Coordinates of C-alpha atoms in Angstrom, one line a residue:
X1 CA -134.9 -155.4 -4.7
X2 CA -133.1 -155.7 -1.1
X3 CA -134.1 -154.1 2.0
X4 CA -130.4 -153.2 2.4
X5 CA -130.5 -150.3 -0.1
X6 CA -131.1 -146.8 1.8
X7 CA -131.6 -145.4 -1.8
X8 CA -131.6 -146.6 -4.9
X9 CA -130.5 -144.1 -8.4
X10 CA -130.0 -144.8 -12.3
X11 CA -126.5 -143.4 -12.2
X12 CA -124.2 -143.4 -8.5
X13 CA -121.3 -140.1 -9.3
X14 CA -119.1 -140.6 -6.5
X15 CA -116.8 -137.3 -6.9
X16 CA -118.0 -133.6 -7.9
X17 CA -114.7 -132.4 -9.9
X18 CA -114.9 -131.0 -13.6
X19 CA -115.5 -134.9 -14.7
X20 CA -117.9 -136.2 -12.1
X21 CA -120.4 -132.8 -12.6
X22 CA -120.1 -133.1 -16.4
X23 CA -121.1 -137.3 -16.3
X24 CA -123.9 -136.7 -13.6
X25 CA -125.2 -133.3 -16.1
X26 CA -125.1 -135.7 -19.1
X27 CA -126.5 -139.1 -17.2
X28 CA -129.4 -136.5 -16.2
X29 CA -129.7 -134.8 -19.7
X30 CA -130.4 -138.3 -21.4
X31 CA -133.5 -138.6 -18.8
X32 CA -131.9 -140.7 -15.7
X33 CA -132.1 -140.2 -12.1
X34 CA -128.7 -139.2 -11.0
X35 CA -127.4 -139.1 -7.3
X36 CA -123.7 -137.2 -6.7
X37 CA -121.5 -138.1 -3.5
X38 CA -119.2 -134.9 -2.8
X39 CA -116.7 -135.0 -0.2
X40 CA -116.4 -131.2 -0.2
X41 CA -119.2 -129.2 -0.6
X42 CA -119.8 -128.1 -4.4
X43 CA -117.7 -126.3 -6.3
X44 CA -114.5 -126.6 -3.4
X45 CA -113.1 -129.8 -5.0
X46 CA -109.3 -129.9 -6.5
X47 CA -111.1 -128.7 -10.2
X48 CA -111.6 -125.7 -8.8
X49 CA -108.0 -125.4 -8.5
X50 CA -106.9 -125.9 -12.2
X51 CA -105.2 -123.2 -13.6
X52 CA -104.5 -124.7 -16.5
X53 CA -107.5 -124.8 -19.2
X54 CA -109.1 -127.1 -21.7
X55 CA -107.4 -128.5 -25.3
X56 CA -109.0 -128.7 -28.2
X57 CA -108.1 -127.9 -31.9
X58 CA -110.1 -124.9 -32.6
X59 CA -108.0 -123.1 -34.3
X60 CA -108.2 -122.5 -38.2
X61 CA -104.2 -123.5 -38.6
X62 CA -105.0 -126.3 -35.9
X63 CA -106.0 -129.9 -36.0
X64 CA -107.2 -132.6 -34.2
X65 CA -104.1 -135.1 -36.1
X66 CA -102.0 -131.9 -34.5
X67 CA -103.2 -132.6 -31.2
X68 CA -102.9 -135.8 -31.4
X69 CA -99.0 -135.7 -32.7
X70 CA -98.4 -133.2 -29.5
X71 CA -100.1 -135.6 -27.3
X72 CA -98.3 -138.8 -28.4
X73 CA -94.9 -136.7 -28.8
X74 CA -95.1 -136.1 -24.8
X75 CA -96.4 -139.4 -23.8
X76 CA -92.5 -140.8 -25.0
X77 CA -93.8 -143.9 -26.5
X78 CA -96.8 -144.6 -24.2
X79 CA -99.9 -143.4 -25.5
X80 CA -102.6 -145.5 -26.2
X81 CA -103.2 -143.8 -29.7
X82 CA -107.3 -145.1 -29.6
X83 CA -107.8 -143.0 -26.6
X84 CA -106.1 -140.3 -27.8
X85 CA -108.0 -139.7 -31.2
X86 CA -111.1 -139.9 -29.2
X87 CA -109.8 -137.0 -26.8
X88 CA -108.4 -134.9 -30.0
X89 CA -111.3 -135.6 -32.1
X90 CA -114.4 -134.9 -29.8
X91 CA -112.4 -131.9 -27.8
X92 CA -113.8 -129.4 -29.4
X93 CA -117.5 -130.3 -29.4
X94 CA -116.7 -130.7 -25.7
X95 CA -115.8 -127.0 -25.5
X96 CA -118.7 -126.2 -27.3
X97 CA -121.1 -128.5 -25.3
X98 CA -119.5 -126.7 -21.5
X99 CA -120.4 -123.0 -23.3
X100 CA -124.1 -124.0 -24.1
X101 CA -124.2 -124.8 -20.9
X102 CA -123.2 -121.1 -19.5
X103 CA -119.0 -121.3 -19.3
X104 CA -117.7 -118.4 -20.6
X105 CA -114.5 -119.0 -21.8
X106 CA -111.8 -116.3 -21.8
X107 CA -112.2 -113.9 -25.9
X108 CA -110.6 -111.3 -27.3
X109 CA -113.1 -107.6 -27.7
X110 CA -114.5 -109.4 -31.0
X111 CA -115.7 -112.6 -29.0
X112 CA -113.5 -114.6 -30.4
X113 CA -112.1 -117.1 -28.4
X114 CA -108.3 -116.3 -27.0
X115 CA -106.5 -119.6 -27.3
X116 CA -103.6 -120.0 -24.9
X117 CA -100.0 -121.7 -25.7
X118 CA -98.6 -124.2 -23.3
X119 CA -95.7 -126.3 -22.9
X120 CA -95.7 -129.1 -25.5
X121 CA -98.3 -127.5 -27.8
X122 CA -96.9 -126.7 -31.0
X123 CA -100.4 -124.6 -31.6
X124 CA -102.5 -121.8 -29.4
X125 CA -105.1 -124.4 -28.4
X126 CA -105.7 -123.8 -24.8
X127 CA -108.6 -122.1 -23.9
X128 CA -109.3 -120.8 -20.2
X129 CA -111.9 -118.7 -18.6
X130 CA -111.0 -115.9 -16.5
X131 CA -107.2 -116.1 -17.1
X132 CA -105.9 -119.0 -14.5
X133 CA -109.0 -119.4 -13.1
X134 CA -110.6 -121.9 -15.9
X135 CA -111.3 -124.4 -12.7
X136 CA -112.9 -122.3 -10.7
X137 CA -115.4 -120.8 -13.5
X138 CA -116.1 -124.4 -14.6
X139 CA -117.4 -126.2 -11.6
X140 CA -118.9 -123.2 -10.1
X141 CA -121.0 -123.5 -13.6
X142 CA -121.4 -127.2 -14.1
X143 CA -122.2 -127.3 -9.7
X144 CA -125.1 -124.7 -10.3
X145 CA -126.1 -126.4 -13.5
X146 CA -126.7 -129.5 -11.3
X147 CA -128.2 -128.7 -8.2
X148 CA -131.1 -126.7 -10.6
X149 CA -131.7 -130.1 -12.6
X150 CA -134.9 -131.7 -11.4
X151 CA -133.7 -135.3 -11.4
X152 CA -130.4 -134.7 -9.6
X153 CA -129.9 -135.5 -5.8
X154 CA -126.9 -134.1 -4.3
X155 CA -125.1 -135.4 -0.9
X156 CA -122.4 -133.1 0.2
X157 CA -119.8 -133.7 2.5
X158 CA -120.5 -137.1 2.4
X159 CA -117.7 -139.9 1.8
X160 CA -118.3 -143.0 0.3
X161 CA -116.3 -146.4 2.0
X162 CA -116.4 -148.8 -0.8
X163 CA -117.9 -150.1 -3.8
X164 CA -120.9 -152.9 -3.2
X165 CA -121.0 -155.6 -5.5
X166 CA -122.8 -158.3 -6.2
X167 CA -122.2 -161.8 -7.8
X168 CA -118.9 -159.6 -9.1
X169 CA -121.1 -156.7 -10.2
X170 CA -120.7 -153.3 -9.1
X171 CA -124.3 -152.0 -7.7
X172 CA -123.4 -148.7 -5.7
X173 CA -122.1 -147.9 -2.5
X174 CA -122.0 -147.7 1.3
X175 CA -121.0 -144.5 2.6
X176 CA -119.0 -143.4 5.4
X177 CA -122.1 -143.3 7.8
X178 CA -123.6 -147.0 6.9
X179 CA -126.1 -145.7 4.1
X180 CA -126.1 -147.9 1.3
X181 CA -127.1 -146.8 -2.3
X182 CA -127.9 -149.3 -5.4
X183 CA -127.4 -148.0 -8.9
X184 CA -127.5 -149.2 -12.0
X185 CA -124.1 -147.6 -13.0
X186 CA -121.1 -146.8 -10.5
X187 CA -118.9 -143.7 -12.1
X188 CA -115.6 -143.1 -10.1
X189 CA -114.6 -139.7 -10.5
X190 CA -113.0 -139.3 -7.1
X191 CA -109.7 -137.0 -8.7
X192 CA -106.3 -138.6 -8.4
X193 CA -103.5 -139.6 -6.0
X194 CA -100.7 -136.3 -5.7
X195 CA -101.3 -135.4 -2.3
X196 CA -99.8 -138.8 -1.2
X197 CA -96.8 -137.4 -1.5
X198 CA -95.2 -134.9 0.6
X199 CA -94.7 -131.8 -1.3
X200 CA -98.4 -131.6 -3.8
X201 CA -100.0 -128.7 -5.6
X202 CA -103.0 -130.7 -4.3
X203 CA -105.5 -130.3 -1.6
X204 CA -105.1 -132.8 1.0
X205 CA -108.5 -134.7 -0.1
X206 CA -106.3 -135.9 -3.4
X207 CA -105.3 -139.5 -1.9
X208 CA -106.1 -141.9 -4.5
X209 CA -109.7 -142.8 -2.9
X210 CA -111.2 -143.5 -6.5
X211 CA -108.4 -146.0 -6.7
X212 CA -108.5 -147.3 -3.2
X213 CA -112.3 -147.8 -3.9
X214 CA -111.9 -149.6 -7.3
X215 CA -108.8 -151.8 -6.3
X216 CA -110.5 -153.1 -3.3
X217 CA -113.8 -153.7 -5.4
X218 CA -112.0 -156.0 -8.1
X219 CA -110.4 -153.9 -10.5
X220 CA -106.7 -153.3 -11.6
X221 CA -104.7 -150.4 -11.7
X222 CA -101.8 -149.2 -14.4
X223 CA -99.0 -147.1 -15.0
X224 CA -98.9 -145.8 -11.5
X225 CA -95.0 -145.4 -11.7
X226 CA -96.1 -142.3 -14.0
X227 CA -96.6 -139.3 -11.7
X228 CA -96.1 -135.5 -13.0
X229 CA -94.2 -133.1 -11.0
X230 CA -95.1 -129.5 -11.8
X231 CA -92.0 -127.8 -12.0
X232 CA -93.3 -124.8 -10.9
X233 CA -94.9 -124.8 -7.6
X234 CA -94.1 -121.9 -5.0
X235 CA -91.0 -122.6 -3.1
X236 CA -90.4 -121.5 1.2
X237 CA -93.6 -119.0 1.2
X238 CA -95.1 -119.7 4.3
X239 CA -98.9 -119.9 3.7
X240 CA -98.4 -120.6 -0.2
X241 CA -96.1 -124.0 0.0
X242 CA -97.1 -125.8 -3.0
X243 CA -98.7 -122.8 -4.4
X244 CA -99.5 -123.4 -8.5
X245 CA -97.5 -120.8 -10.9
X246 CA -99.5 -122.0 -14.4
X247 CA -97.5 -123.6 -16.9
X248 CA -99.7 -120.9 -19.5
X249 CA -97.2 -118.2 -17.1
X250 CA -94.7 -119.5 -19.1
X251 CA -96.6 -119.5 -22.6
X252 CA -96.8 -115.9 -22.2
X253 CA -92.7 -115.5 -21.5
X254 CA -92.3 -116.0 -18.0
X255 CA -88.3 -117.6 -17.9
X256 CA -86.6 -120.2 -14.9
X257 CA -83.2 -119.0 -14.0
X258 CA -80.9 -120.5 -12.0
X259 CA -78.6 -119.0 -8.7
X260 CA -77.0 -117.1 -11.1
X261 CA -79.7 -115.8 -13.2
X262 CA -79.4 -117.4 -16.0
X263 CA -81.5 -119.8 -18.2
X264 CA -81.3 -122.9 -18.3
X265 CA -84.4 -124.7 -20.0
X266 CA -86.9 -123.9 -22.6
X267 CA -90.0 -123.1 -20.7
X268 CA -92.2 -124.7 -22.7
X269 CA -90.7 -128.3 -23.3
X270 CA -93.1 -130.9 -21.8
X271 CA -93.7 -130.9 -18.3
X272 CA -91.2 -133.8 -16.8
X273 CA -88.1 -132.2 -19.4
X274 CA -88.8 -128.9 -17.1
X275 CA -89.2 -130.4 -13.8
X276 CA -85.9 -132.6 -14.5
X277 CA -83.7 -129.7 -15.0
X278 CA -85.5 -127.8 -12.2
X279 CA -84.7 -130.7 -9.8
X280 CA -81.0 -131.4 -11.4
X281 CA -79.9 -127.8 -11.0
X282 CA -81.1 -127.6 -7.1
X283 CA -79.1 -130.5 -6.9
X284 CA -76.3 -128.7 -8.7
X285 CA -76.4 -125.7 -6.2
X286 CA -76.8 -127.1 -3.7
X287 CA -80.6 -125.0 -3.3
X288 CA -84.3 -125.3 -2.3
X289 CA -85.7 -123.7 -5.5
X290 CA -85.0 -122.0 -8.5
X291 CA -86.5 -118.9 -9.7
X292 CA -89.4 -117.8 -11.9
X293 CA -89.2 -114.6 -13.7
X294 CA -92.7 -113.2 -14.7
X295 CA -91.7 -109.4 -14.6
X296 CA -92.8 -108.9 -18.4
X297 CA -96.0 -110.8 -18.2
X298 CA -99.3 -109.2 -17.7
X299 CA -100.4 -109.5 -14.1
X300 CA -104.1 -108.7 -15.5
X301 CA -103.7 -112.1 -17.6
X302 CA -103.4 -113.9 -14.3
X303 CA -105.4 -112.2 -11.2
X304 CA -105.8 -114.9 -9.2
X305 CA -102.1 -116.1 -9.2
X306 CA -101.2 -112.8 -9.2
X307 CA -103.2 -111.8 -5.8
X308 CA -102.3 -115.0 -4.3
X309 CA -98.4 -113.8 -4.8
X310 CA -99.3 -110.5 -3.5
X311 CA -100.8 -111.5 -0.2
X312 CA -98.0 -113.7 0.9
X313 CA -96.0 -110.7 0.5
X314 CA -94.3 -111.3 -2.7
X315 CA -94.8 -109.2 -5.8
X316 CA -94.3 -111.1 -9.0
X317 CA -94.3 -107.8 -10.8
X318 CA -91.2 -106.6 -9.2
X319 CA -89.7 -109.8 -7.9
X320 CA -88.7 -113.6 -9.0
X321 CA -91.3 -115.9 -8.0
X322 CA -89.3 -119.3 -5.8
X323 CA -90.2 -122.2 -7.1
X324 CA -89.9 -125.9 -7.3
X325 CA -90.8 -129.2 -8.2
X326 CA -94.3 -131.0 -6.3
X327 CA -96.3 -133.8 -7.0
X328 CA -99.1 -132.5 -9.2
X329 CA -100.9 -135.2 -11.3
X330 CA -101.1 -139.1 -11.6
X331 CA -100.8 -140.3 -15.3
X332 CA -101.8 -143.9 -13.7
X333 CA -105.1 -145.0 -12.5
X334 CA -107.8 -147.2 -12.6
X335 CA -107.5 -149.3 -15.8
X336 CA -110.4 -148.9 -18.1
X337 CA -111.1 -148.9 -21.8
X338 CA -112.7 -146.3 -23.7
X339 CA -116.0 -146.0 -22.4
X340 CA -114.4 -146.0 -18.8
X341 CA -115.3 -149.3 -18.0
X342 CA -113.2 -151.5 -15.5
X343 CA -112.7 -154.9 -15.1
X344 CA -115.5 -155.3 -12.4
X345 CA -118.8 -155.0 -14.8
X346 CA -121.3 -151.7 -13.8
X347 CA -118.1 -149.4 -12.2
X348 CA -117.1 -147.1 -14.4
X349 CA -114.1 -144.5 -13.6
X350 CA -113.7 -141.2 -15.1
X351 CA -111.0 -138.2 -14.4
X352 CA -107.7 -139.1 -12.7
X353 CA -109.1 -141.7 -11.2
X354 CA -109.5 -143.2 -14.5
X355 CA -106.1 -144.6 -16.7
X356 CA -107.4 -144.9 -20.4
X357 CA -103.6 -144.9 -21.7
X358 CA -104.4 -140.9 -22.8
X359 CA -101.9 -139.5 -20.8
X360 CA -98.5 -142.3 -21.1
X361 CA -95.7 -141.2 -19.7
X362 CA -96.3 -137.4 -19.3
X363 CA -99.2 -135.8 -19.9
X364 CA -99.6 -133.0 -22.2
X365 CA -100.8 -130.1 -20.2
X366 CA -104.7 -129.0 -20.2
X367 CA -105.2 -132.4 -22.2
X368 CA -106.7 -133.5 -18.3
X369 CA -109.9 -130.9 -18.2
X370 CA -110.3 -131.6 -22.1
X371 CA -110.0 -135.9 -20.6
X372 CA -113.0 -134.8 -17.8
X373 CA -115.1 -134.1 -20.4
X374 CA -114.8 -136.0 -23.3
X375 CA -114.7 -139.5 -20.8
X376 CA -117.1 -137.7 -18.6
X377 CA -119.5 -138.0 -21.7
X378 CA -118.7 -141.0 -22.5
X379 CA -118.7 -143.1 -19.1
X380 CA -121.9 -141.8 -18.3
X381 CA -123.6 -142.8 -22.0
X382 CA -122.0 -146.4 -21.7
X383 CA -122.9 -146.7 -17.9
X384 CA -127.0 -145.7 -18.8
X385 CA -126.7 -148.6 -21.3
X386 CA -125.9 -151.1 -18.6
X387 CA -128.9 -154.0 -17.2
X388 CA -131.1 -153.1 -14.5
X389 CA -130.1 -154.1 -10.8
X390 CA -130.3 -157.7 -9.5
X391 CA -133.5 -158.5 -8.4
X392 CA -131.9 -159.7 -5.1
X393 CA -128.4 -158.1 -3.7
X394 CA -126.0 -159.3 -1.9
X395 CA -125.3 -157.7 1.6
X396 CA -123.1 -154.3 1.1
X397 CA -119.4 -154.2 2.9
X398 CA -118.9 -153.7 6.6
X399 CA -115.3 -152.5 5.9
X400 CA -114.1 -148.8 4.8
X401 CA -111.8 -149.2 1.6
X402 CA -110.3 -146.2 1.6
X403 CA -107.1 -145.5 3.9
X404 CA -105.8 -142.2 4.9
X405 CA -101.8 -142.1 4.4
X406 CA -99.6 -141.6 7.2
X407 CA -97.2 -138.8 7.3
X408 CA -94.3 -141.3 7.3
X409 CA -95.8 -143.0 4.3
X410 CA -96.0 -139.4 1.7
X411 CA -92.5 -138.8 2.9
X412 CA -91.5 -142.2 2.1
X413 CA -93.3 -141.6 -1.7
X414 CA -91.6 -138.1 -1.8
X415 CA -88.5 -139.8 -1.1
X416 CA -88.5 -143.0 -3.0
X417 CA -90.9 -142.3 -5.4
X418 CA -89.8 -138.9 -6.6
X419 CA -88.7 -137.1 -9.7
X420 CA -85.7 -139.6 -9.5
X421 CA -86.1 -143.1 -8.2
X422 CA -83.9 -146.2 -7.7
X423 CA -84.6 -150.1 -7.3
X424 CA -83.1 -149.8 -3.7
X425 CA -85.8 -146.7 -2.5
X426 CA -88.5 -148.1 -4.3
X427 CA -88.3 -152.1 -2.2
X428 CA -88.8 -150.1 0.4
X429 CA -92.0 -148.8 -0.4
X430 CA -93.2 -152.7 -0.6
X431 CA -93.6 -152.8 2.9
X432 CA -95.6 -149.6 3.5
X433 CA -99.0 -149.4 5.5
X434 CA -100.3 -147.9 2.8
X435 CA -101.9 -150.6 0.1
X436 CA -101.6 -147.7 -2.7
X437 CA -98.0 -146.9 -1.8
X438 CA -97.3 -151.0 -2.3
X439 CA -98.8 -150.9 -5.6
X440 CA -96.9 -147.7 -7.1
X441 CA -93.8 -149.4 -5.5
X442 CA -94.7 -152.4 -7.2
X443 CA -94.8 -150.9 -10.8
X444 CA -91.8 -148.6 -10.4
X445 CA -89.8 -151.6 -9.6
X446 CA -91.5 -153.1 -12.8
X447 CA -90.4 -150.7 -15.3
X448 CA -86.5 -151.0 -15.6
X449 CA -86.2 -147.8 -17.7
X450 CA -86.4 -144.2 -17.3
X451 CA -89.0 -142.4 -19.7
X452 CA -91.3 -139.9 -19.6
X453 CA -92.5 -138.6 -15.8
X454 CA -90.2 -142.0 -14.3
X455 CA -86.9 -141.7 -14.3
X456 CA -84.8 -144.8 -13.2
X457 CA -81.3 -143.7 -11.7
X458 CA -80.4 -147.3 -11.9
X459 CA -81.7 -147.6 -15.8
X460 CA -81.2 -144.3 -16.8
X461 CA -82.3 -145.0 -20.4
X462 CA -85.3 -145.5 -22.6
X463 CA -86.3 -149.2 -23.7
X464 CA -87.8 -149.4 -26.7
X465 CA -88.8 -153.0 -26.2
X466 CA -91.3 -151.1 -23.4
X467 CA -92.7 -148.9 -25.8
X468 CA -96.6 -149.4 -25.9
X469 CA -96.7 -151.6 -22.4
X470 CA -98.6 -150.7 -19.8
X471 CA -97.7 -151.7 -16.3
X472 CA -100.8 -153.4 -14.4
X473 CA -101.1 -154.4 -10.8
X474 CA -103.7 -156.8 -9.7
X475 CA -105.8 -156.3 -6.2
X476 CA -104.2 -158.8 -3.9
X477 CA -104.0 -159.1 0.0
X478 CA -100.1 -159.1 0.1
X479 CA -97.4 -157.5 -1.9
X480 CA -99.1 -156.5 -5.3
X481 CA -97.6 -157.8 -8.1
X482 CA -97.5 -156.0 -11.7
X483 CA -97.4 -157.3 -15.1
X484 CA -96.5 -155.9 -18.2
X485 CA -99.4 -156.1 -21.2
X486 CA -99.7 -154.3 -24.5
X487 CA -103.3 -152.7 -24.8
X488 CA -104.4 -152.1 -28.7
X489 CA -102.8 -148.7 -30.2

């Protein structure tokens, strides 16, 4: 073994979200030493933020062919159907593993399970734990789950700069203050890139570093013009800019209206169909934000949105919520098959960081905690079956590979790269500082069409000769270039 490595683990978690706890709890479970990098200290990484809760079939009058239909119905033509049967099939036992291992999820006074309805679902099959809280409940779970396991070491705040590889092969990481560490398998589960833009749900920390890390280690990235919009994020509230109202808000009969007070969408269409019509009747009127109406929903349902209303000075009992679109989740990632495997052999990627194909164009809500799991499993299973170390490795990187954006370059996404796009905006981002702008530039411009979470105002229709191809950019020096390819159904 080198001298270089500081330490040296079975399995190297770089991220401590809902899908890097739940790989580095099962890469520990199956017997291997497991060492977790966390930016944030535990249980204070964007997971903890999800309001929205887990999917799975679990109903009697549900199904995991059900899911699967919703799933492929909002991914408009996209979805890459292998990864979704594994996500609708094995979502359930997922559920079941997270409560044998203490989370409580939300039931009714018989214990029965309450299953939640959200937009796109055609069944109740959304279950949360303490109302909008589900993110909160299950890292604080999975982070305490951890820390007790014997075999676990944990490194908070502590940032790693880039992937080290060997003869092509990913064998751990340098952190941010020189420490090198050698495992066997390298799990990216770093969360995903929405706080490059401007207006985000997410905390600041959500800047693409997975990807940064993976692209400048070897490995390709796809479908990055794909980037949800909630259409309900809290509008002019100083102190609660960005603020998350849950989509599940709306399964329970919360309505948008407009200046006038009327409806004008069904709530609970798919995600980029509600944040379209928010953003085209701003337009309309001329306005910042529209207006949510959760008057007749119980504020016991959701305590924590509720509270956080309530001490910016609004009551959502009393008074229409503002809101309005913000960057909220990245369909695109790094590429990797079904196992979370990338192109560069021993890195595995997990979470947003990860793009199976799952998600498509638009991705059904709480599918992404059900995706943290599932993957989570799987990744770290496939990365524990990988060869031992080199005897001999090569020296690890002097240079970080992660880049913090610029304000000018998240305005520039915000404003070329937004709910609406055009060939003209999107050139533009080609010459940004910012390597991960280039690249979602660079697939935007690649996909002449308007579908799902992209929307072309210079190809305002669907192609169907697009349907099933997956936009891929290559790690490259200059501009990045992307190329269409059709991954297996």
């Amino acid at each position: 073994m080198s001298a270089a490595a500081d330490a040296t683990t079975d399995a190297l978690v770089v991220g401590a979200g809902a899908a890097g706890l739940y790989a580095a709890l099962c890469a520990a479970r199956d017997g291997a030493r497991v060492t977790v990098v966390s930016a944030t200290p535990l249980a204070e990484t964007a997971s903890y933020w999800a309001q929205g809760g887990v999917a799975a079939a679990l109903a009697v009058d549900d199904s995991a062919a059900a899911h699967l239909a919703d799933t492929e119905r909002a991914g408009r033509g996209l979805v890459r159907r292998s990864a979704a049967e594994v996500l609708c099939r094995e979502a359930p036992d997922a559920v079941r593993d997270l409560e044998t291992l203490g989370v409580r999820f939300d039931a009714d006074r018989h214990g029965r399970r309450v299953l939640g309805l959200e937009g796109g679902h055609t069944h109740r099959r959304v279950v949360h734990a303490g109302g909008s809280a589900t993110g909160r409940r299950l890292v604080r779970q999975l982070s305490a789950r951890l820390v007790a396991h014997p075999s676990v070491t944990v490194l908070e705040d502590t940032r790693a700069a880039a992937v080290w590889t060997t003869d092509g092969r990913a064998v751990g990481v340098v952190l941010e203050d020189g420490r090198a560490i050698a495992a066997r398998a390298t799990i990216l589960a770093c969360g995903g890139s929405a706080a490059l833009w401007s207006r985000t749900t997410n905390p600041p920390g959500s800047v693409g570093v997975g990807a940064q890390l993976a692209f400048a280690a070897g490995a390709e990235l796809a479908d990055l013009e794909f980037v949800q919009f909630h259409p309900t994020a809290v509008a002019g509230i100083p102190g609660r800019e960005g603020f998350l109202v849950t989509e599940a808000i709306r399964g329970e009969g919360a309505t948008l209206l407009d200046g006038a007070g009327e409806r004008f969408v069904d709530e609970l269409s798919p995600r980029d169909e509600v944040a379209q019509a928010v953003w085209r009747t701003m337009l309309a009127e001329g306005a910042d934000h529209v207006r949510l109406d959760m008057r007749d929903v119980d504020p016991g349902a959701f305590p924590n949105v509720v509270g956080a209303l309530r001490e910016s000075g609004l009551d959502p009992v009393t008074e229409l919520v503002p809101v309005s679109p913000a960057c909220h989740y990245t369909m695109g990632g790094v590429a990797c098959d079904l196992q979370g495997a990338t192109k560069v052999p021993g890195l595995h990627v997990v979470g947003e960081t990860a793009c199976t194909g799952l998600h498509g164009a638009n991705r059904l809500a709480s599918n992404s905690l059900a995706e943290c799991i599932v993957y989570g499993g799987r990744a770290a299973r496939a990365g524990l079956d990988a060869p031992a170390l080199p005897h001999r490795l090569g020296p690890p990187p002097s240079a970080p590979a992660v880049v913090a954006p610029s304000r000018e370059s998240r305005e520039a996404l915000w404003r070329h790269a937004g709910i609406e796009r055009d060939a003209d905006g999107l050139r533009t981002l080609l010459d940004d500082p910012h390597p991960l702008a280039r690249a979602i530039g660079s697939a935007a411009l690649a996909r002449e069409e308007s579908r799902g979470a992209h929307r072309r105002l210079d190809h305002p229709g669907t192609d169907p000769e697009l349907d099933g191809v997956h936009t891929v950019v290559q790690p490259t020096d200059g501009v990045p270039v992307a190329r269409r390819e059709r991954w297996d159904v």
